[in-house]
Amino acid sequence: MLAILGLLTSVFSLLYVTAPSIRKFFAGGVCRTTVQVPGKVVVITGANTGIGKETARELARRGARVYIACRDVLKGESAASEIRADTKNSQVLVRKLDLSDTRSIRAFAEGFLAEEKQLHILINNAGVMMFSHSKTTDGFEINLGVNHLGHFLLTYLLLERLKESAPARVVNLSSVTHHLGKIHFHNFRGEEPYRWGFAYCHSKLANLLFTRELAKRIQGTGVTTYAVHPGIVRSELARHSFLCCLFWRLFSYFLKSVQEGAQTSLHCALAEGLEPLSGKYFSDCKRTWVSPRARDNKTAQRLWNVSCELLGIQWE
Ligand SMILES: *[C@@H]1O[C@H](CO)[C@@H](O)[C@H](O)[C@H]1NC(C)=O
Ligand SMILES: *[C@@H]1O[C@H](CO)[C@@H](O)[C@H](O)[C@H]1NC(C)=O
Ligand SMILES: *[C@@H]1O[C@H](CO)[C@@H](O)[C@H](O)[C@H]1NC(C)=O
């Protein structure tokens, strides 16, 4: 009994002593560039909360005109007014964008192209992590539909404006979970439920495959593209039950804050001299390793073709 107590005490003291360094380890890299971006135009999807909001805040602080594109315009407005007050930059705007509905994506792009003659940075930040078997308005499996197809269409619709504004950048949020992903070509419409909730991982792999393919296709246009793993962040993804919440609170001490989670996106959006690394994957503000599946050019090409078909677009 005493031995167990002793053991427990040592484990807890060890944890207590080492926690701050473990915490620091998980905090990861910091975006060190001091580049200012006055007058540059930025679109960030899902920037009403979490990492997207912190990314928007920092870009606004550096002088950009920032469009927060999100589904819930009221939440977007409250984030925008907080950022405006915080950064003294009045150029923080909110526009409606529902990535689970291609009509909404087209309406957003049309409105944006009508009001802005330039676009320098597009950050495909929004993401859903759904374990249930749901579908988008257009009938796509929801994780793939929002995280991949929605951003695919958005990027397609805005690419000309990016090219006209070159040098310009497209930053995509992927995730380390892509290592568990696989592209199931015959299941894009969610014909069969994915097992074990891996749909999110599949969609994150799709994001990476697109990095490769897009980078190839836009080579020489002055637009470059980067994929980002933000780290494991204390965001809103897992707050459902009380128990989960309690566990999450304890556990989340070790996770990145949203500000820390925004660093790699900022690095890819801002750091100078990153152009030769177009198409690559970054984590903790450094280039990092992707799974062999994410390096498969043939799957990347096929995914590109199938995505165009599903969306009814011609993207050569
Ligand atoms: C970003 O995602 C879009 C849509 O999925 C894709 O077209 C593009 O290639 C991706 N870029 C990166 C760097 O992942
Ligand atoms: C895949 O594409 C990359 C980038 O264009 C290229 O460097 C690589 O050699 C290709 N891999 C294969 C197996 O063709
Ligand atoms: C994708 O489409 C292009 C053009 O239609 C075609 O040449 C290519 O073979 C297709 N790639 C795959 C892997 O399906």
mmCIF file of C-alpha atoms and ligand atoms in Angstrom:
data_model
loop_
_atom_site.group_PDB
_atom_site.id
_atom_site.type_symbol
_atom_site.label_atom_id
_atom_site.label_comp_id
_atom_site.label_asym_id
_atom_site.label_seq_id
_atom_site.Cartn_x
_atom_site.Cartn_y
_atom_site.Cartn_z
ATOM 1 C CA MET A 1 0.000 0.000 0.000
ATOM 2 C CA LEU A 2 2.724 2.408 1.053
ATOM 3 C CA ALA A 3 4.756 1.416 -1.949
ATOM 4 C CA ILE A 4 1.879 2.265 -4.265
ATOM 5 C CA LEU A 5 1.383 5.578 -2.551
ATOM 6 C CA GLY A 6 5.079 6.286 -2.875
ATOM 7 C CA LEU A 7 5.032 5.389 -6.518
ATOM 8 C CA LEU A 8 2.029 7.583 -7.192
ATOM 9 C CA THR A 9 3.657 10.473 -5.396
ATOM 10 C CA SER A 10 6.803 10.166 -7.433
ATOM 11 C CA VAL A 11 4.862 9.921 -10.676
ATOM 12 C CA PHE A 12 2.909 13.028 -9.816
ATOM 13 C CA SER A 13 5.952 14.985 -8.720
ATOM 14 C CA LEU A 14 7.767 13.970 -11.852
ATOM 15 C CA LEU A 15 4.794 15.116 -13.933
ATOM 16 C CA TYR A 16 4.582 18.331 -11.969
ATOM 17 C CA VAL A 17 8.225 19.109 -12.530
ATOM 18 C CA THR A 18 8.368 18.130 -16.198
ATOM 19 C CA ALA A 19 4.971 19.459 -17.289
ATOM 20 C CA PRO A 20 6.226 22.919 -18.277
ATOM 21 C CA SER A 21 8.931 21.494 -20.544
ATOM 22 C CA ILE A 22 6.541 19.013 -22.095
ATOM 23 C CA ARG A 23 4.178 21.914 -22.591
ATOM 24 C CA LYS A 24 6.914 23.910 -24.262
ATOM 25 C CA PHE A 25 7.764 21.029 -26.533
ATOM 26 C CA PHE A 26 4.183 20.866 -27.795
ATOM 27 C CA ALA A 27 3.985 24.611 -28.244
ATOM 28 C CA GLY A 28 6.104 24.163 -31.360
ATOM 29 C CA GLY A 29 7.560 26.679 -33.757
ATOM 30 C CA VAL A 30 7.048 30.397 -33.865
ATOM 31 C CA CYS A 31 6.588 32.489 -36.993
ATOM 32 C CA ARG A 32 9.547 34.852 -36.702
ATOM 33 C CA THR A 33 9.170 36.886 -39.832
ATOM 34 C CA THR A 34 8.518 40.554 -39.270
ATOM 35 C CA VAL A 35 7.081 41.132 -42.756
ATOM 36 C CA GLN A 36 4.322 43.727 -42.826
ATOM 37 C CA VAL A 37 1.553 43.426 -45.384
ATOM 38 C CA PRO A 38 -0.152 46.819 -45.622
ATOM 39 C CA GLY A 39 -2.803 46.865 -48.326
ATOM 40 C CA LYS A 40 -2.511 43.146 -49.116
ATOM 41 C CA VAL A 41 -5.827 41.366 -49.458
ATOM 42 C CA VAL A 42 -6.378 38.147 -47.537
ATOM 43 C CA VAL A 43 -9.266 35.673 -47.487
ATOM 44 C CA ILE A 44 -9.424 33.202 -44.574
ATOM 45 C CA THR A 45 -12.163 30.601 -44.416
ATOM 46 C CA GLY A 46 -13.656 29.705 -41.042
ATOM 47 C CA ALA A 47 -11.872 32.575 -39.369
ATOM 48 C CA ASN A 48 -14.625 33.364 -36.883
ATOM 49 C CA THR A 49 -12.985 31.125 -34.295
ATOM 50 C CA GLY A 50 -9.882 29.147 -33.309
ATOM 51 C CA ILE A 51 -6.720 29.123 -35.367
ATOM 52 C CA GLY A 52 -8.361 30.986 -38.232
ATOM 53 C CA LYS A 53 -9.329 33.864 -35.988
ATOM 54 C CA GLU A 54 -5.809 34.177 -34.572
ATOM 55 C CA THR A 55 -4.350 34.043 -38.073
ATOM 56 C CA ALA A 56 -6.762 36.780 -39.138
ATOM 57 C CA ARG A 57 -5.827 38.866 -36.101
ATOM 58 C CA GLU A 58 -2.103 38.710 -36.835
ATOM 59 C CA LEU A 59 -2.554 39.502 -40.529
ATOM 60 C CA ALA A 60 -4.784 42.441 -39.624
ATOM 61 C CA ARG A 61 -2.157 43.618 -37.155
ATOM 62 C CA ARG A 62 0.350 43.594 -39.997
ATOM 63 C CA GLY A 63 -1.873 45.831 -42.081
ATOM 64 C CA ALA A 64 -3.724 43.477 -44.422
ATOM 65 C CA ARG A 65 -7.322 43.836 -45.494
ATOM 66 C CA VAL A 66 -8.776 40.615 -44.135
ATOM 67 C CA TYR A 67 -11.934 38.881 -45.302
ATOM 68 C CA ILE A 68 -13.348 36.475 -42.775
ATOM 69 C CA ALA A 69 -15.352 33.986 -44.837
ATOM 70 C CA CYS A 70 -17.621 31.926 -42.643
ATOM 71 C CA ARG A 71 -20.970 30.249 -42.392
ATOM 72 C CA ASP A 72 -22.202 32.041 -39.325
ATOM 73 C CA VAL A 73 -22.060 35.727 -40.182
ATOM 74 C CA LEU A 74 -23.051 36.834 -36.678
ATOM 75 C CA LYS A 75 -20.158 34.964 -35.089
ATOM 76 C CA GLY A 76 -17.954 36.300 -37.859
ATOM 77 C CA GLU A 77 -18.999 39.869 -37.058
ATOM 78 C CA SER A 78 -18.246 39.460 -33.406
ATOM 79 C CA ALA A 79 -14.780 38.077 -34.196
ATOM 80 C CA ALA A 80 -14.217 40.905 -36.678
ATOM 81 C CA SER A 81 -15.149 43.648 -34.245
ATOM 82 C CA GLU A 82 -12.880 42.126 -31.617
ATOM 83 C CA ILE A 83 -10.005 42.044 -34.132
ATOM 84 C CA ARG A 84 -10.696 45.589 -35.332
ATOM 85 C CA ALA A 85 -10.614 46.878 -31.758
ATOM 86 C CA ASP A 86 -7.525 44.877 -30.937
ATOM 87 C CA THR A 87 -5.453 45.782 -34.013
ATOM 88 C CA LYS A 88 -6.840 49.250 -34.809
ATOM 89 C CA ASN A 89 -7.257 47.977 -38.367
ATOM 90 C CA SER A 90 -10.736 48.770 -39.619
ATOM 91 C CA GLN A 91 -10.261 46.657 -42.754
ATOM 92 C CA VAL A 92 -11.563 43.412 -41.298
ATOM 93 C CA LEU A 93 -14.618 42.296 -43.217
ATOM 94 C CA VAL A 94 -17.045 39.417 -42.951
ATOM 95 C CA ARG A 95 -18.627 37.584 -45.853
ATOM 96 C CA LYS A 96 -20.939 34.609 -45.873
ATOM 97 C CA LEU A 97 -19.431 31.325 -47.069
ATOM 98 C CA ASP A 98 -20.863 27.871 -46.476
ATOM 99 C CA LEU A 99 -18.336 25.347 -47.774
ATOM 100 C CA SER A 100 -20.873 22.542 -47.592
ATOM 101 C CA ASP A 101 -22.906 24.164 -50.350
ATOM 102 C CA THR A 102 -21.434 24.835 -53.788
ATOM 103 C CA ARG A 103 -24.028 27.526 -54.461
ATOM 104 C CA SER A 104 -22.838 29.435 -51.427
ATOM 105 C CA ILE A 105 -19.211 29.048 -52.560
ATOM 106 C CA ARG A 106 -20.056 30.419 -55.989
ATOM 107 C CA ALA A 107 -22.045 33.294 -54.500
ATOM 108 C CA PHE A 108 -19.153 34.184 -52.188
ATOM 109 C CA ALA A 109 -16.625 34.120 -55.036
ATOM 110 C CA GLU A 110 -18.855 36.191 -57.285
ATOM 111 C CA GLY A 111 -19.336 38.819 -54.602
ATOM 112 C CA PHE A 112 -15.658 38.892 -53.725
ATOM 113 C CA LEU A 113 -14.488 39.166 -57.337
ATOM 114 C CA ALA A 114 -16.921 42.030 -57.883
ATOM 115 C CA GLU A 115 -15.639 44.021 -54.938
ATOM 116 C CA GLU A 116 -11.892 43.240 -54.889
ATOM 117 C CA LYS A 117 -9.505 43.592 -57.772
ATOM 118 C CA GLN A 118 -6.729 41.807 -55.873
ATOM 119 C CA LEU A 119 -6.147 38.739 -53.742
ATOM 120 C CA HIS A 120 -2.696 38.044 -52.308
ATOM 121 C CA ILE A 121 -3.259 35.374 -49.692
ATOM 122 C CA LEU A 122 -5.936 32.676 -49.572
ATOM 123 C CA ILE A 123 -5.965 30.573 -46.418
ATOM 124 C CA ASN A 124 -8.132 27.468 -46.689
ATOM 125 C CA ASN A 125 -8.512 27.137 -42.969
ATOM 126 C CA ALA A 126 -12.068 25.978 -42.302
ATOM 127 C CA GLY A 127 -12.563 22.353 -41.468
ATOM 128 C CA VAL A 128 -15.128 19.998 -40.087
ATOM 129 C CA MET A 129 -14.460 16.815 -38.168
ATOM 130 C CA MET A 130 -17.639 14.790 -38.283
ATOM 131 C CA PHE A 131 -17.985 11.253 -37.129
ATOM 132 C CA SER A 132 -21.555 10.840 -38.218
ATOM 133 C CA HIS A 133 -22.527 9.800 -41.681
ATOM 134 C CA SER A 134 -23.735 13.127 -43.058
ATOM 135 C CA LYS A 135 -23.623 14.792 -46.424
ATOM 136 C CA THR A 136 -23.235 18.251 -47.861
ATOM 137 C CA THR A 137 -26.019 20.034 -49.704
ATOM 138 C CA ASP A 138 -24.603 18.626 -52.928
ATOM 139 C CA GLY A 139 -24.583 15.095 -51.550
ATOM 140 C CA PHE A 140 -20.856 14.681 -50.862
ATOM 141 C CA GLU A 141 -19.568 12.915 -47.767
ATOM 142 C CA ILE A 142 -19.300 15.811 -45.332
ATOM 143 C CA ASN A 143 -15.608 15.704 -44.329
ATOM 144 C CA LEU A 144 -14.394 15.324 -47.873
ATOM 145 C CA GLY A 145 -17.070 17.689 -49.164
ATOM 146 C CA VAL A 146 -16.160 20.593 -46.906
ATOM 147 C CA ASN A 147 -12.461 20.114 -46.215
ATOM 148 C CA HIS A 148 -11.449 19.130 -49.707
ATOM 149 C CA LEU A 149 -14.103 19.712 -52.393
ATOM 150 C CA GLY A 150 -15.384 22.979 -50.926
ATOM 151 C CA HIS A 151 -11.915 24.489 -50.792
ATOM 152 C CA PHE A 152 -11.057 23.008 -54.166
ATOM 153 C CA LEU A 153 -13.938 24.879 -55.770
ATOM 154 C CA LEU A 154 -13.144 28.057 -53.870
ATOM 155 C CA THR A 155 -9.488 27.958 -54.950
ATOM 156 C CA TYR A 156 -10.545 27.297 -58.529
ATOM 157 C CA LEU A 157 -12.908 30.276 -58.545
ATOM 158 C CA LEU A 158 -10.327 32.648 -57.024
ATOM 159 C CA LEU A 159 -7.196 31.461 -58.825
ATOM 160 C CA GLU A 160 -7.291 33.996 -61.650
ATOM 161 C CA ARG A 161 -7.432 36.833 -59.152
ATOM 162 C CA LEU A 162 -4.494 35.310 -57.265
ATOM 163 C CA LYS A 163 -2.498 35.072 -60.490
ATOM 164 C CA GLU A 164 -3.289 38.682 -61.366
ATOM 165 C CA SER A 165 -2.049 39.717 -57.932
ATOM 166 C CA ALA A 166 1.151 37.624 -57.958
ATOM 167 C CA PRO A 167 3.238 37.091 -55.942
ATOM 168 C CA ALA A 168 0.388 35.388 -54.130
ATOM 169 C CA ARG A 169 -0.012 32.368 -51.904
ATOM 170 C CA VAL A 170 -2.528 29.646 -51.126
ATOM 171 C CA VAL A 171 -2.174 28.067 -47.684
ATOM 172 C CA ASN A 172 -4.138 24.935 -46.837
ATOM 173 C CA LEU A 173 -4.636 23.449 -43.467
ATOM 174 C CA SER A 174 -4.085 19.733 -43.492
ATOM 175 C CA SER A 175 -3.290 17.626 -40.471
ATOM 176 C CA VAL A 176 -0.937 15.003 -39.163
ATOM 177 C CA THR A 177 -3.980 12.716 -39.198
ATOM 178 C CA HIS A 178 -3.508 12.431 -42.972
ATOM 179 C CA HIS A 179 -1.171 9.556 -42.105
ATOM 180 C CA LEU A 180 -4.299 7.530 -41.354
ATOM 181 C CA GLY A 181 -6.050 8.656 -44.516
ATOM 182 C CA LYS A 182 -6.713 6.939 -47.783
ATOM 183 C CA ILE A 183 -8.609 8.084 -50.867
ATOM 184 C CA HIS A 184 -11.724 5.978 -51.434
ATOM 185 C CA PHE A 185 -12.637 7.006 -54.936
ATOM 186 C CA HIS A 186 -15.920 5.203 -54.931
ATOM 187 C CA ASN A 187 -17.182 6.720 -51.744
ATOM 188 C CA PHE A 188 -17.120 10.472 -52.353
ATOM 189 C CA ARG A 189 -20.842 10.627 -52.147
ATOM 190 C CA GLY A 190 -20.772 8.729 -48.886
ATOM 191 C CA GLU A 191 -22.265 5.617 -50.387
ATOM 192 C CA GLU A 192 -20.992 3.655 -47.413
ATOM 193 C CA PRO A 193 -20.188 5.016 -43.983
ATOM 194 C CA TYR A 194 -16.454 5.060 -43.277
ATOM 195 C CA ARG A 195 -15.440 2.909 -40.381
ATOM 196 C CA TRP A 196 -13.956 4.313 -37.186
ATOM 197 C CA GLY A 197 -14.539 7.897 -38.131
ATOM 198 C CA PHE A 198 -11.576 8.033 -40.481
ATOM 199 C CA ALA A 199 -13.405 10.270 -42.937
ATOM 200 C CA TYR A 200 -11.621 13.310 -41.500
ATOM 201 C CA CYS A 201 -8.214 11.717 -42.081
ATOM 202 C CA HIS A 202 -9.150 10.857 -45.643
ATOM 203 C CA SER A 203 -10.127 14.453 -46.322
ATOM 204 C CA LYS A 204 -6.835 15.691 -44.847
ATOM 205 C CA LEU A 205 -4.890 13.371 -47.130
ATOM 206 C CA ALA A 206 -6.888 14.795 -50.022
ATOM 207 C CA ASN A 207 -5.724 18.295 -48.994
ATOM 208 C CA LEU A 208 -2.108 17.166 -49.248
ATOM 209 C CA LEU A 209 -2.488 15.458 -52.583
ATOM 210 C CA PHE A 210 -3.906 18.685 -53.905
ATOM 211 C CA THR A 211 -0.916 20.612 -52.708
ATOM 212 C CA ARG A 212 1.254 18.567 -54.990
ATOM 213 C CA GLU A 213 -0.998 18.749 -57.962
ATOM 214 C CA LEU A 214 -1.827 22.441 -57.623
ATOM 215 C CA ALA A 215 1.815 23.356 -57.070
ATOM 216 C CA LYS A 216 2.675 21.639 -60.362
ATOM 217 C CA ARG A 217 -0.139 23.252 -62.252
ATOM 218 C CA ILE A 218 0.546 26.781 -61.112
ATOM 219 C CA GLN A 219 4.310 26.630 -61.454
ATOM 220 C CA GLY A 220 5.607 29.848 -62.959
ATOM 221 C CA THR A 221 2.453 31.880 -62.328
ATOM 222 C CA GLY A 222 3.819 33.612 -59.243
ATOM 223 C CA VAL A 223 1.228 31.875 -57.093
ATOM 224 C CA THR A 224 2.632 29.331 -54.656
ATOM 225 C CA THR A 225 0.898 26.927 -52.340
ATOM 226 C CA TYR A 226 1.688 25.300 -48.996
ATOM 227 C CA ALA A 227 0.020 22.732 -46.774
ATOM 228 C CA VAL A 228 0.125 23.100 -43.026
ATOM 229 C CA HIS A 229 -0.253 20.904 -39.977
ATOM 230 C CA PRO A 230 -1.150 23.396 -37.273
ATOM 231 C CA GLY A 231 -0.397 21.027 -34.404
ATOM 232 C CA ILE A 232 -2.814 19.641 -31.900
ATOM 233 C CA VAL A 233 -4.672 22.628 -30.713
ATOM 234 C CA ARG A 234 -7.001 23.373 -27.859
ATOM 235 C CA SER A 235 -9.791 24.340 -30.198
ATOM 236 C CA GLU A 236 -13.431 23.598 -30.334
ATOM 237 C CA LEU A 237 -13.314 20.213 -31.993
ATOM 238 C CA ALA A 238 -13.817 18.063 -28.904
ATOM 239 C CA ARG A 239 -16.120 19.551 -26.350
ATOM 240 C CA HIS A 240 -19.109 17.356 -26.433
ATOM 241 C CA SER A 241 -19.724 15.523 -23.227
ATOM 242 C CA PHE A 242 -18.908 16.532 -19.685
ATOM 243 C CA LEU A 243 -16.492 13.670 -19.162
ATOM 244 C CA CYS A 244 -14.796 14.363 -22.422
ATOM 245 C CA CYS A 245 -14.685 17.979 -21.381
ATOM 246 C CA LEU A 246 -13.066 17.210 -18.033
ATOM 247 C CA PHE A 247 -10.513 14.931 -19.589
ATOM 248 C CA TRP A 248 -9.946 17.514 -22.292
ATOM 249 C CA ARG A 249 -9.286 20.234 -19.708
ATOM 250 C CA LEU A 250 -6.565 18.183 -18.036
ATOM 251 C CA PHE A 251 -5.106 16.979 -21.266
ATOM 252 C CA SER A 252 -5.340 20.301 -23.016
ATOM 253 C CA TYR A 253 -2.784 21.883 -20.727
ATOM 254 C CA PHE A 254 -0.282 20.172 -23.001
ATOM 255 C CA LEU A 255 -1.869 21.208 -26.264
ATOM 256 C CA LYS A 256 -1.143 24.261 -28.316
ATOM 257 C CA SER A 257 -3.119 27.403 -27.749
ATOM 258 C CA VAL A 258 -4.857 28.797 -30.809
ATOM 259 C CA GLN A 259 -2.167 31.468 -31.097
ATOM 260 C CA GLU A 260 0.507 28.788 -31.195
ATOM 261 C CA GLY A 261 -1.606 26.830 -33.663
ATOM 262 C CA ALA A 262 -1.724 29.816 -36.018
ATOM 263 C CA GLN A 263 2.074 30.134 -36.289
ATOM 264 C CA THR A 264 2.645 27.736 -39.165
ATOM 265 C CA SER A 265 -0.182 29.232 -41.244
ATOM 266 C CA LEU A 266 1.338 32.660 -40.664
ATOM 267 C CA HIS A 267 4.783 31.394 -41.558
ATOM 268 C CA CYS A 268 3.524 29.991 -44.867
ATOM 269 C CA ALA A 269 1.524 33.121 -45.612
ATOM 270 C CA LEU A 270 4.303 35.583 -44.810
ATOM 271 C CA ALA A 271 7.836 34.220 -44.624
ATOM 272 C CA GLU A 272 10.132 35.513 -47.328
ATOM 273 C CA GLY A 273 11.842 33.175 -49.752
ATOM 274 C CA LEU A 274 9.452 30.288 -49.332
ATOM 275 C CA GLU A 275 8.582 30.096 -53.038
ATOM 276 C CA PRO A 276 10.933 27.221 -53.955
ATOM 277 C CA LEU A 277 9.051 25.078 -51.445
ATOM 278 C CA SER A 278 5.704 25.451 -53.178
ATOM 279 C CA GLY A 279 3.626 22.293 -52.801
ATOM 280 C CA LYS A 280 5.340 21.235 -49.594
ATOM 281 C CA TYR A 281 3.992 20.402 -46.178
ATOM 282 C CA PHE A 282 4.875 22.367 -43.042
ATOM 283 C CA SER A 283 4.578 21.813 -39.343
ATOM 284 C CA ASP A 284 6.010 23.966 -36.544
ATOM 285 C CA CYS A 285 7.074 26.507 -39.171
ATOM 286 C CA LYS A 286 9.351 23.973 -40.847
ATOM 287 C CA ARG A 287 9.026 21.727 -43.837
ATOM 288 C CA THR A 288 8.103 18.270 -42.706
ATOM 289 C CA TRP A 289 7.562 14.699 -43.714
ATOM 290 C CA VAL A 290 4.379 13.495 -45.422
ATOM 291 C CA SER A 291 3.101 9.965 -45.672
ATOM 292 C CA PRO A 292 3.947 7.918 -48.789
ATOM 293 C CA ARG A 293 0.294 8.073 -49.773
ATOM 294 C CA ALA A 294 0.507 11.846 -49.880
ATOM 295 C CA ARG A 295 3.418 11.588 -52.336
ATOM 296 C CA ASP A 296 1.556 9.496 -54.854
ATOM 297 C CA ASN A 297 1.405 11.599 -58.029
ATOM 298 C CA LYS A 298 -0.996 9.285 -59.765
ATOM 299 C CA THR A 299 -3.540 9.380 -56.968
ATOM 300 C CA ALA A 300 -3.105 13.145 -56.818
ATOM 301 C CA GLN A 301 -3.915 13.392 -60.512
ATOM 302 C CA ARG A 302 -6.857 11.060 -60.285
ATOM 303 C CA LEU A 303 -8.217 12.922 -57.285
ATOM 304 C CA TRP A 304 -7.906 16.133 -59.257
ATOM 305 C CA ASN A 305 -9.825 14.639 -62.169
ATOM 306 C CA VAL A 306 -12.548 13.150 -60.008
ATOM 307 C CA SER A 307 -12.945 16.371 -58.030
ATOM 308 C CA CYS A 308 -13.442 18.362 -61.232
ATOM 309 C CA GLU A 309 -16.009 15.867 -62.395
ATOM 310 C CA LEU A 310 -17.934 15.951 -59.138
ATOM 311 C CA LEU A 311 -17.968 19.738 -59.121
ATOM 312 C CA GLY A 312 -18.718 20.030 -62.818
ATOM 313 C CA ILE A 313 -15.691 22.216 -63.546
ATOM 314 C CA GLN A 314 -12.904 22.164 -66.118
ATOM 315 C CA TRP A 315 -9.596 22.937 -64.455
ATOM 316 C CA GLU A 316 -6.724 22.215 -66.797
HETATM 317 C C1 LIG B 1 -5.414 23.504 -51.121
HETATM 318 O O1 LIG B 1 -6.650 22.937 -51.292
HETATM 319 C C2 LIG B 1 -7.195 23.168 -52.550
HETATM 320 C C3 LIG B 1 -8.550 22.556 -52.546
HETATM 321 O O2 LIG B 1 -8.533 21.282 -52.010
HETATM 322 C C4 LIG B 1 -6.287 22.556 -53.599
HETATM 323 O O3 LIG B 1 -6.763 22.917 -54.859
HETATM 324 C C5 LIG B 1 -4.890 23.031 -53.402
HETATM 325 O O4 LIG B 1 -4.029 22.338 -54.228
HETATM 326 C C6 LIG B 1 -4.443 22.820 -52.003
HETATM 327 N N1 LIG B 1 -3.125 23.351 -51.758
HETATM 328 C C7 LIG B 1 -2.369 22.869 -50.817
HETATM 329 C C8 LIG B 1 -1.097 23.551 -50.637
HETATM 330 O O5 LIG B 1 -2.705 21.907 -50.137
HETATM 331 C C1 LIG B 2 5.970 13.137 -58.459
HETATM 332 O O1 LIG B 2 6.021 14.511 -58.702
HETATM 333 C C2 LIG B 2 7.122 15.162 -58.103
HETATM 334 C C3 LIG B 2 6.951 16.653 -58.278
HETATM 335 O O2 LIG B 2 6.695 16.987 -59.596
HETATM 336 C C4 LIG B 2 8.393 14.653 -58.743
HETATM 337 O O3 LIG B 2 9.521 15.282 -58.167
HETATM 338 C C5 LIG B 2 8.464 13.162 -58.487
HETATM 339 O O4 LIG B 2 9.595 12.611 -59.135
HETATM 340 C C6 LIG B 2 7.225 12.459 -58.987
HETATM 341 N N1 LIG B 2 7.249 11.088 -58.539
HETATM 342 C C7 LIG B 2 7.025 10.078 -59.353
HETATM 343 C C8 LIG B 2 7.085 8.720 -58.739
HETATM 344 O O5 LIG B 2 6.760 10.239 -60.530
HETATM 345 C C1 LIG B 3 -6.682 12.918 -65.542
HETATM 346 O O1 LIG B 3 -7.211 13.601 -66.659
HETATM 347 C C2 LIG B 3 -6.240 13.900 -67.644
HETATM 348 C C3 LIG B 3 -6.869 14.808 -68.691
HETATM 349 O O2 LIG B 3 -8.191 14.444 -68.939
HETATM 350 C C4 LIG B 3 -5.717 12.596 -68.243
HETATM 351 O O3 LIG B 3 -4.752 12.843 -69.229
HETATM 352 C C5 LIG B 3 -5.088 11.774 -67.121
HETATM 353 O O4 LIG B 3 -4.669 10.528 -67.597
HETATM 354 C C6 LIG B 3 -6.058 11.590 -65.958
HETATM 355 N N1 LIG B 3 -5.301 11.009 -64.881
HETATM 356 C C7 LIG B 3 -5.763 10.009 -64.122
HETATM 357 C C8 LIG B 3 -4.805 9.433 -63.133
HETATM 358 O O5 LIG B 3 -6.917 9.639 -64.151
#
